[in-house]
Every structure is written in C-alpha cells, then in structure tokens.
Coordinates of C-alpha atoms and ligand atoms in Angstrom, one line a residue:
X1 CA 37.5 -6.7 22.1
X2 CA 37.8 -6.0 18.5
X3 CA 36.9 -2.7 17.6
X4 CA 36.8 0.1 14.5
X5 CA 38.8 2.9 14.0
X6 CA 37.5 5.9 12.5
X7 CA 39.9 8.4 10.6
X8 CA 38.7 12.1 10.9
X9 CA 41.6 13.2 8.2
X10 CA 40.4 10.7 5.8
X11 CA 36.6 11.5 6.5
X12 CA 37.3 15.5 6.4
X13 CA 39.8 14.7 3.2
X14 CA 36.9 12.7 1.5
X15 CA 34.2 15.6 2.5
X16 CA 36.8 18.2 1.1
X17 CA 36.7 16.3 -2.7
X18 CA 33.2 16.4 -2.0
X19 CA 32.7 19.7 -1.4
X20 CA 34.6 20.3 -4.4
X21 CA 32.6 19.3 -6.8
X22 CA 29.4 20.7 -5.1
X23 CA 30.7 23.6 -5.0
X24 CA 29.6 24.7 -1.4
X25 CA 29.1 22.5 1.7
X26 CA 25.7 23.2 2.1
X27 CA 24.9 21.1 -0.9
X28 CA 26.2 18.0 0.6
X29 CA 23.5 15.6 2.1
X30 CA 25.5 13.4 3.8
X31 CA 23.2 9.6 3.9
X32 CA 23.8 8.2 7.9
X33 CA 21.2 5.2 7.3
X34 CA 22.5 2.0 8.7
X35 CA 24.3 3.3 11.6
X36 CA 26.3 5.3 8.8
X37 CA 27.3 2.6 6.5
X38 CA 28.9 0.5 9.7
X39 CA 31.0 3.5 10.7
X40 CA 28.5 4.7 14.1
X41 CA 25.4 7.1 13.0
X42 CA 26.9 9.3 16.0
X43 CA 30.3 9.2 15.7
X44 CA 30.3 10.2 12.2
X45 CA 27.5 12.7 12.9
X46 CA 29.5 14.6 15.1
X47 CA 32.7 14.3 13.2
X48 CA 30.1 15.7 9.9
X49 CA 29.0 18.6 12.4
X50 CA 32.4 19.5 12.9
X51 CA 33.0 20.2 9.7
X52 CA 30.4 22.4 8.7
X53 CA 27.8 19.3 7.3
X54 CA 24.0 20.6 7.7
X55 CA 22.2 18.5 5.8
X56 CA 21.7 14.3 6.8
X57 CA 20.0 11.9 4.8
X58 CA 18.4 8.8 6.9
X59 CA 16.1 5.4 6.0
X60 CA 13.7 6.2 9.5
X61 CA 12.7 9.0 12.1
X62 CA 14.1 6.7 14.9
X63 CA 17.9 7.7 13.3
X64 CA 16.7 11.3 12.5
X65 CA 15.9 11.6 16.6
X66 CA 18.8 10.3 17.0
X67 CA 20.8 13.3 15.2
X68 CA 18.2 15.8 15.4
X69 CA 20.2 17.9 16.9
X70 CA 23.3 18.0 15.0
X71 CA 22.0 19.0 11.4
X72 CA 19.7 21.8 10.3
X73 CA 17.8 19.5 8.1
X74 CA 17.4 16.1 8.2
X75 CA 15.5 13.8 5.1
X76 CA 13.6 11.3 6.0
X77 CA 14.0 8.4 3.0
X78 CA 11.0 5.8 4.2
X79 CA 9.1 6.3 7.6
X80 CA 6.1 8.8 8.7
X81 CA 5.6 11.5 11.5
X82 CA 5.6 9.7 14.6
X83 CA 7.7 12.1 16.8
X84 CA 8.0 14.9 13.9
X85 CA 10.9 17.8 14.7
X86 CA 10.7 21.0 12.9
X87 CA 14.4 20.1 10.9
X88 CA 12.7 16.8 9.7
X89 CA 11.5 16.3 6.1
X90 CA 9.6 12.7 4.9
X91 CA 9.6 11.3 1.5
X92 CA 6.7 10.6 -0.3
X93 CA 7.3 7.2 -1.9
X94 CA 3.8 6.7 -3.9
X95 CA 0.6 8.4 -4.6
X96 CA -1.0 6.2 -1.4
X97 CA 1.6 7.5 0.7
X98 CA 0.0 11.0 0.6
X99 CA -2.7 10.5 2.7
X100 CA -0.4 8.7 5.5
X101 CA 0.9 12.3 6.1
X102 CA -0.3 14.8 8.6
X103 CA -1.1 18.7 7.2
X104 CA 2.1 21.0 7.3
X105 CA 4.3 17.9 7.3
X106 CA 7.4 19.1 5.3
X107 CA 8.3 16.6 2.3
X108 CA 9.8 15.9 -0.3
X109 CA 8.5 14.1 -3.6
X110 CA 10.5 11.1 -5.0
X111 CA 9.5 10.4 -8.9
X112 CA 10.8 7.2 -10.6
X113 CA 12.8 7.8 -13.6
X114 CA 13.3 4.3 -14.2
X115 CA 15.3 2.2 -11.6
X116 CA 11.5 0.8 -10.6
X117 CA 11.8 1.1 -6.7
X118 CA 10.6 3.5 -5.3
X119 CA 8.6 6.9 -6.0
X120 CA 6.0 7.8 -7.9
X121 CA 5.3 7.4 -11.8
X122 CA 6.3 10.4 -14.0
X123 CA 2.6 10.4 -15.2
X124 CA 1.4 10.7 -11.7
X125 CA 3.4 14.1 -11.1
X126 CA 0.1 16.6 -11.4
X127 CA -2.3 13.5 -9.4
X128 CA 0.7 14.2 -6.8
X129 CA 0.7 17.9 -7.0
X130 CA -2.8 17.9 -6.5
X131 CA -3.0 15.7 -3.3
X132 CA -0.3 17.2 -1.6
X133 CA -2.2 20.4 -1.9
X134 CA -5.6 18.6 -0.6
X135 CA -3.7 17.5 2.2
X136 CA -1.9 20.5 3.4
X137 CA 1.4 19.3 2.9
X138 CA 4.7 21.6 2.8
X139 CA 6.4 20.4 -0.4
X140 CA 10.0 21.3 -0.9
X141 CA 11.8 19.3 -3.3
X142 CA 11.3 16.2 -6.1
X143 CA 14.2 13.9 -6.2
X144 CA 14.9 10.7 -7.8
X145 CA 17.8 8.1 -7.6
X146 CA 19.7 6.4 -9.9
X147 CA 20.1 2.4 -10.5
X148 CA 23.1 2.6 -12.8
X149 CA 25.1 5.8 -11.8
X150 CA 28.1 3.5 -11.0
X151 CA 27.5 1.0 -14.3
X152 CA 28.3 1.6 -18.0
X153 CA 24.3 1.5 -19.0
X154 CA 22.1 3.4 -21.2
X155 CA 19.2 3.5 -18.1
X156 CA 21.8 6.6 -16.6
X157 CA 21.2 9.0 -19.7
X158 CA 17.3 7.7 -19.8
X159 CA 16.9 8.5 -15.9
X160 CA 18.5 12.1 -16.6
X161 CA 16.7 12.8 -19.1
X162 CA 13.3 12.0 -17.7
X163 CA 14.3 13.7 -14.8
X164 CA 15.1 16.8 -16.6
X165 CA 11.6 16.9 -17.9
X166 CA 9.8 16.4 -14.4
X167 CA 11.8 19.3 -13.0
X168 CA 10.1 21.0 -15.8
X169 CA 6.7 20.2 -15.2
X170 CA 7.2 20.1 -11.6
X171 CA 8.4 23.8 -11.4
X172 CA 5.3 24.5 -13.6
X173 CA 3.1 23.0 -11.4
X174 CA 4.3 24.5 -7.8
X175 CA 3.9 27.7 -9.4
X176 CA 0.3 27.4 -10.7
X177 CA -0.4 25.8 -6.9
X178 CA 1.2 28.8 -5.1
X179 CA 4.1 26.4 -3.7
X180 CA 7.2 27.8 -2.6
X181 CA 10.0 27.4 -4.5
X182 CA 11.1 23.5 -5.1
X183 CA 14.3 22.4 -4.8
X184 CA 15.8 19.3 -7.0
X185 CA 18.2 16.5 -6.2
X186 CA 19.3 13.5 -8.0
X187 CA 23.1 13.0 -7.3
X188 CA 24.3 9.9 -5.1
X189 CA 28.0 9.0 -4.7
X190 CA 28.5 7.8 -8.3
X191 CA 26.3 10.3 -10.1
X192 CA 28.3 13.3 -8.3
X193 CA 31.3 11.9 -9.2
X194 CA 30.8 10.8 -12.9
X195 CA 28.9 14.7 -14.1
X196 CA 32.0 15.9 -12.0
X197 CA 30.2 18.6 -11.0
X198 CA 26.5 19.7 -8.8
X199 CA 24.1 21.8 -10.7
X200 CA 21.0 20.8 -8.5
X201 CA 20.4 22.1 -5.2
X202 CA 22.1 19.0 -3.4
X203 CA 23.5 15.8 -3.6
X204 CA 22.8 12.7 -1.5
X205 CA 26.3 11.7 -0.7
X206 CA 26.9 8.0 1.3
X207 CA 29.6 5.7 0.1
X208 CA 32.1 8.5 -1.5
X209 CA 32.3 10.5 2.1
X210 CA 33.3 7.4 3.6
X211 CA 36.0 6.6 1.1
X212 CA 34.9 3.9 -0.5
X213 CA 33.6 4.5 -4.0
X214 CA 34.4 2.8 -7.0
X215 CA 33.1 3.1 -10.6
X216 CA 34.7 2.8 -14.0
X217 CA 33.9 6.6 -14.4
X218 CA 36.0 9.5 -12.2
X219 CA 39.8 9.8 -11.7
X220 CA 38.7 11.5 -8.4
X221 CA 37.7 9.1 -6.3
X222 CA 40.8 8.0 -6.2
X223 CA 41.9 10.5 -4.0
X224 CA 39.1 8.8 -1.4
X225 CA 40.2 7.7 1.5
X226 CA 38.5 4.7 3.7
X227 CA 37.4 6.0 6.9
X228 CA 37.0 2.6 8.3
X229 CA 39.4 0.0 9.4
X230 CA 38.4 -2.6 12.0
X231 CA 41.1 -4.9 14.3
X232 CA 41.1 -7.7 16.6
X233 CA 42.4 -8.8 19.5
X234 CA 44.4 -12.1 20.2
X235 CA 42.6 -14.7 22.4
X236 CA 45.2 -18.1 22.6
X237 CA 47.4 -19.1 20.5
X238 CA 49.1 -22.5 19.6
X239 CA 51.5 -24.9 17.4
X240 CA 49.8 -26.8 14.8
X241 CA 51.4 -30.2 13.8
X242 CA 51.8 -31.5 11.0
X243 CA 48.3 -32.3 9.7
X244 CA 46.9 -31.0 12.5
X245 CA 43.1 -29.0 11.7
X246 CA 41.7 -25.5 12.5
X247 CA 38.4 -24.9 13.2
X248 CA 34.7 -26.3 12.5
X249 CA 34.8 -28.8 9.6
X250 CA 38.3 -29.1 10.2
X251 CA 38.9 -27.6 6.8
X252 CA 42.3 -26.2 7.3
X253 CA 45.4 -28.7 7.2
X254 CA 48.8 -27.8 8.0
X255 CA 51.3 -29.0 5.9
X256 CA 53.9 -27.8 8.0
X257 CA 54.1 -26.5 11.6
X258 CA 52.8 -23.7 12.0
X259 CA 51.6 -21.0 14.8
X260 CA 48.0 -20.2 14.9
X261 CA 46.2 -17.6 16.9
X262 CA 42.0 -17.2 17.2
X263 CA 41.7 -13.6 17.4
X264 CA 38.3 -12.3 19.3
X265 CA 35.7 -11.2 15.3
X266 CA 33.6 -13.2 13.8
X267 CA 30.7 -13.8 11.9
X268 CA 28.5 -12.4 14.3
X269 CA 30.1 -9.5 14.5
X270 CA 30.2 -8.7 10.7
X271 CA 33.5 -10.6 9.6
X272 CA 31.7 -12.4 7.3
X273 CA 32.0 -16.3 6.8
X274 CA 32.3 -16.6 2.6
X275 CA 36.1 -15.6 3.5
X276 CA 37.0 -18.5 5.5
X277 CA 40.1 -20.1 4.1
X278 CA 40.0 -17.1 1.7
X279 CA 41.3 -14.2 3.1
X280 CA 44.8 -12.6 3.8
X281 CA 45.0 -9.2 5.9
X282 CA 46.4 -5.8 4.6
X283 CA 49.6 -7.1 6.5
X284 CA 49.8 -10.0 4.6
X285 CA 48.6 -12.7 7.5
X286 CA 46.6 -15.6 6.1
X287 CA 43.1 -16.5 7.6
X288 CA 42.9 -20.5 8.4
X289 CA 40.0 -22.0 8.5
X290 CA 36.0 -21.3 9.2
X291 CA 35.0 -18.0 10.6
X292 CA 33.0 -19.0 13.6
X293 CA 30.4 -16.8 15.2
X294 CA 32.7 -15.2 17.5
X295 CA 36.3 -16.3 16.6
X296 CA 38.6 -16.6 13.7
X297 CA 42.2 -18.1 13.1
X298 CA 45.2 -16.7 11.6
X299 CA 48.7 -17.7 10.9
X300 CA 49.8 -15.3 13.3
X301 CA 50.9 -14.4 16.9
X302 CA 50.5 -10.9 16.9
X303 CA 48.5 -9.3 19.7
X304 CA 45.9 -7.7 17.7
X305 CA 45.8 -7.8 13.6
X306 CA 44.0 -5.2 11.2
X307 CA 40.9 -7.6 9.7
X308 CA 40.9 -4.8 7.0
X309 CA 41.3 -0.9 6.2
X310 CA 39.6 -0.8 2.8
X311 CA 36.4 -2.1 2.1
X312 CA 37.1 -2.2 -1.5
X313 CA 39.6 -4.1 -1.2
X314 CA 37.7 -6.9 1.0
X315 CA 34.6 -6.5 -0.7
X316 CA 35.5 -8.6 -4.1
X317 CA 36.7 -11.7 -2.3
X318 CA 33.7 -11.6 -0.7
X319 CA 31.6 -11.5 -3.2
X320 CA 30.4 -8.1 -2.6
X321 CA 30.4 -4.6 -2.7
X322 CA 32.2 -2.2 0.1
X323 CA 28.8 -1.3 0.9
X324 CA 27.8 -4.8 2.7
X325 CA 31.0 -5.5 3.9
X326 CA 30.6 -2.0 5.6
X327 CA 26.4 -2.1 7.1
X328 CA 27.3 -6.2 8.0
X329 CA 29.7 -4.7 11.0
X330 CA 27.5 -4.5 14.1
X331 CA 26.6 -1.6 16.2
X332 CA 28.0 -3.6 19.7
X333 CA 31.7 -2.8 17.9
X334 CA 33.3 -0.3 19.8
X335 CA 34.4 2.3 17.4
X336 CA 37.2 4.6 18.1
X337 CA 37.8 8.0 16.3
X338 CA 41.4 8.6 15.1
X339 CA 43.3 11.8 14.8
Ligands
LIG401 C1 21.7 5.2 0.0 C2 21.2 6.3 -0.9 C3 22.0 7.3 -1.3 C4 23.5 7.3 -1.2 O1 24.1 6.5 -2.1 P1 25.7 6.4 -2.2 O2 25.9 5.5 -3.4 O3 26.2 5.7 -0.9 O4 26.3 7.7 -2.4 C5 21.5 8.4 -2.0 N1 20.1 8.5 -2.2 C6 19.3 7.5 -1.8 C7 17.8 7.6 -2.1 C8 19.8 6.4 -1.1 O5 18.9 5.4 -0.7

C-alpha cells in the first residue's frame, strides 16, 4: 500500500527555526486543520506534544476533540460549542456570530484588516465589544490574518497598519468593559518569517512547521525541512513495444522498449491527475501516462518509488501551491513516523 513518511528531525528542526524567531515555544500556535496539512492531525499532534507545543490552531471542534487532550489551548477558527472543553476557544467571525455563542464561552475576536474574508469590520470593533459583554462571553484575544504575507503587495503594510490601530482601540475598550487582559495575534507562516521576529503574543504557524514555505522574503526558510514524503508500492510490471500505449487515453507512446511498472497511488488517493505525462520523481523516474484513480505508471521496476519528498518542489508542475498538493493526500494513507 502506499503510504507517508513523517520525519520527526525535520518537523523538530523546522519547530526549532520557529521557535527562534518567537522567541519562546509557547508563542507558537501550531494550525492542525486538514488532518495537519495531509501529514495525520494525530501523528503530528503527538510528535508537537513531544516537543513542548501547547497551543493548536484547528478549522472545527470535531478536530479540537480530537486533540483535546494533547494541548493546553486549542483555537477554534470556524465552528460553535457543541461539545465545548475547558482548553477550547471559538472565533468570532462577524457581528451575527455573537449571539450563536453560549455565556462564558471563551473566544477570540477576528477583525478584517483588509483580506475581505472573514472577521468583523474595523468600524464594528466597540458594536463587538459591546455584544460580547451582553452575552457573557469570555474574550481573550483579537486577531486578524493576512492575504499577502507571502506576496510583494502594498495590502501587507495596509493590514499592519490597520491592525496596529485596532489593538489600540481594542485594549482601550476591554479596559473600560472590565475585560481581562487581551492578547493579539496576526502572524501566519509568511508574516513570522518576513518581520523575522514575534512581538505579539503568538503566531499561528501551519505551512513553515511542516517545511514547506516559500516567499520571496526570508533567507530562513530555507533552512525548512519537508516533513512529508509519500511512496508507492509496485503492483505488475511489463515490456512495452515499440509503440505500444500506457494507460487510459492511451496517451503515452513508446518510442523504444521500454519497462513499465503501475505502482499502487493515484488520484484518489491525492496524486493528483494534472501530472500525468508530466512528472519525474526526486529519483529521476519518469511518470507515463494518465494517473488513474488508483494506479499510476512509471518507467521503472523498482519495488516501491518516492512519488515525492518536497511539496515545493511538486507543487509548480502542478499548478499549485505545496499547500494543496499537501491537504489533497487522503486520510486512508497510512502514515509512518521516521526517526
Ligand atoms: C491556515 C491559517 C494559518 C496558517 O497559515 P500558514 O500559511 O500555513 O502558516 C494561520 N491563521 C489562519 C487564520 C489560518 O486560517
């Protein structure tokens, strides 16, 4: 069965870089949502616990229970109480969203600065303040996120900026309401990287701790190492003619003859199709042919081939960032963890 490989050295490496630039390793908020980029929400939550990670970032409570006891706090980025643990915080995405919540719910406020996804508006901040008060609600921190943190685009200075002045008004308001003292976080991957350094109370770190980011901006992440690598077994293998075909569509022709194997990943299993009759391994071993659902061919007889070990590499001749090639590579994977 083809399966995935997770390095601890390279994870632990990449968390080490990490914790470098946010000083301490309680700032880092390490983001598990979509079965941890690909990698195994649990695998790479144990592995996180291991070495000394407390905080977890998630998309839903289901992956919070999952974890809840493996982190000290756990954020929450889209979902409401329906099994609420004491380590578990929710994000308040819009004004309406206030009311969804529960008194003493803990949460956490996210503002838009200007990537025009999610959170409230900058002018809604004291209508916020004031509702969370009305219902009861245990706020702890305003956040926002970044849409160009990884780009060469003015909106990066114009989100820190505007953020700068609702942490302002924010601190203001949560002490004319009494509130305990709020914490701030705006730092993903990119945004940690590029100021080079954490002077907010956190940073919501995904794609770096995996090894995987890349932006025109820090000379750091090149010391990031990819965590992932996935493989696949041999099924059959055979001797093409001359002009004989490989696969559906029969849009592979050998000139010469030539051994192919089908080796047991495929498209349902994450590899993903757009690569078919465009894709050469790390060991230099040519695809031929469509990915099929289950199967793909290689000019090969090896018993097992690395698909890849870098998805930044694989990511551009796919058309994509390391982030889809990554989430695309199904849960029913077995995935292995590597000394
Ligand atoms: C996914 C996500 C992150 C992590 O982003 P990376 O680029 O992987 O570091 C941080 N914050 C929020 C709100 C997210 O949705």
């Amino acid at each position: 069965m083809a399966y995935i490989t997770l390095n601890k050295k390279h994870f632990f490496n990449n968390l080490d870089i990490i914790a470098t630039l946010t000083k301490t390793k309680d700032k880092i908020a390490l983001v598990l949502k979509d079965n941890a980029y690909g990698h195994g929400l649990l695998e790479i939550s144990s592995m996180a616990k291991e070495y000394g990670i407390t905080k977890a970032v998630v998309q839903l409570e289901s992956e919070a229970v999952k974890i809840k006891d493996l982190f000290e706090y756990i954020l929450i980025l889209a979902d409401t109480p329906k099994d609420p643990q004491e380590n578990f915080c929710y994000t308040i995405n819009s004004l309406k969203a206030i009311k969804t919540f529960p008194a003493d719910t803990r949460v956490e406020l996210k503002v838009n600065t200007g990537m025009n996804r999610n959170g409230i508006e900058m002018a809604e901040l004291q209508a916020a303040f004031e509702m969370i008060e009305m219902q009861g609600l245990q706020l702890e921190a305003v956040f926002t996120h970044h849409g160009c943190a990884d780009e060469v685009h003015p909106l990066y200075e114009i989100q820190k900026h505007n953020f700068s002045i609702i942490k302002l008004n924010a601190t203001t308001l949560a002490e004319q309401k009494g509130f305990a003292p709020l914490r701030f976080h705006s730092c993903n991957s990119a945004a940690l990287f590029r100021e080079d350094t954490c002077i907010e109370d956190m940073a919501r770190v995904g794609i770096a701790a995996y090894g995987c980011l890349k932006t025109p901006f820090s000379s750091k992440e090149d010391m990031l190492q990819p965590v992932l690598a996935l493989y696949a077994h041999k099924i059959s293998s055979r001797y093409l003619p001359v002009e004989g075909y490989v696969g559906y569509g029969a849009t592979f022709k050998a000139v010469q003859e030539l051994m192919v194997s089908t080796y047991d990943i495929g498209y349902g299993d994450g590899f993903l199709r757009i690569l078919s009759n465009n894709y050469t391994t790390p060991d230099g071993i040519k695809i031929a042919g469509r990915i099929s659902m289950d199967n793909s061919s290689f000019l090969s007889k090896e018993d097992q081939v690395c698909i890849f070990n870098d998805a930044r590499e694989i990511a551009p001749k796919a058309k994509t960032i390391s982030y889809e090639i990554l989430t695309s590579l199904k849960p029913h994977l077995q995935r292995k963890i590597v000394e």
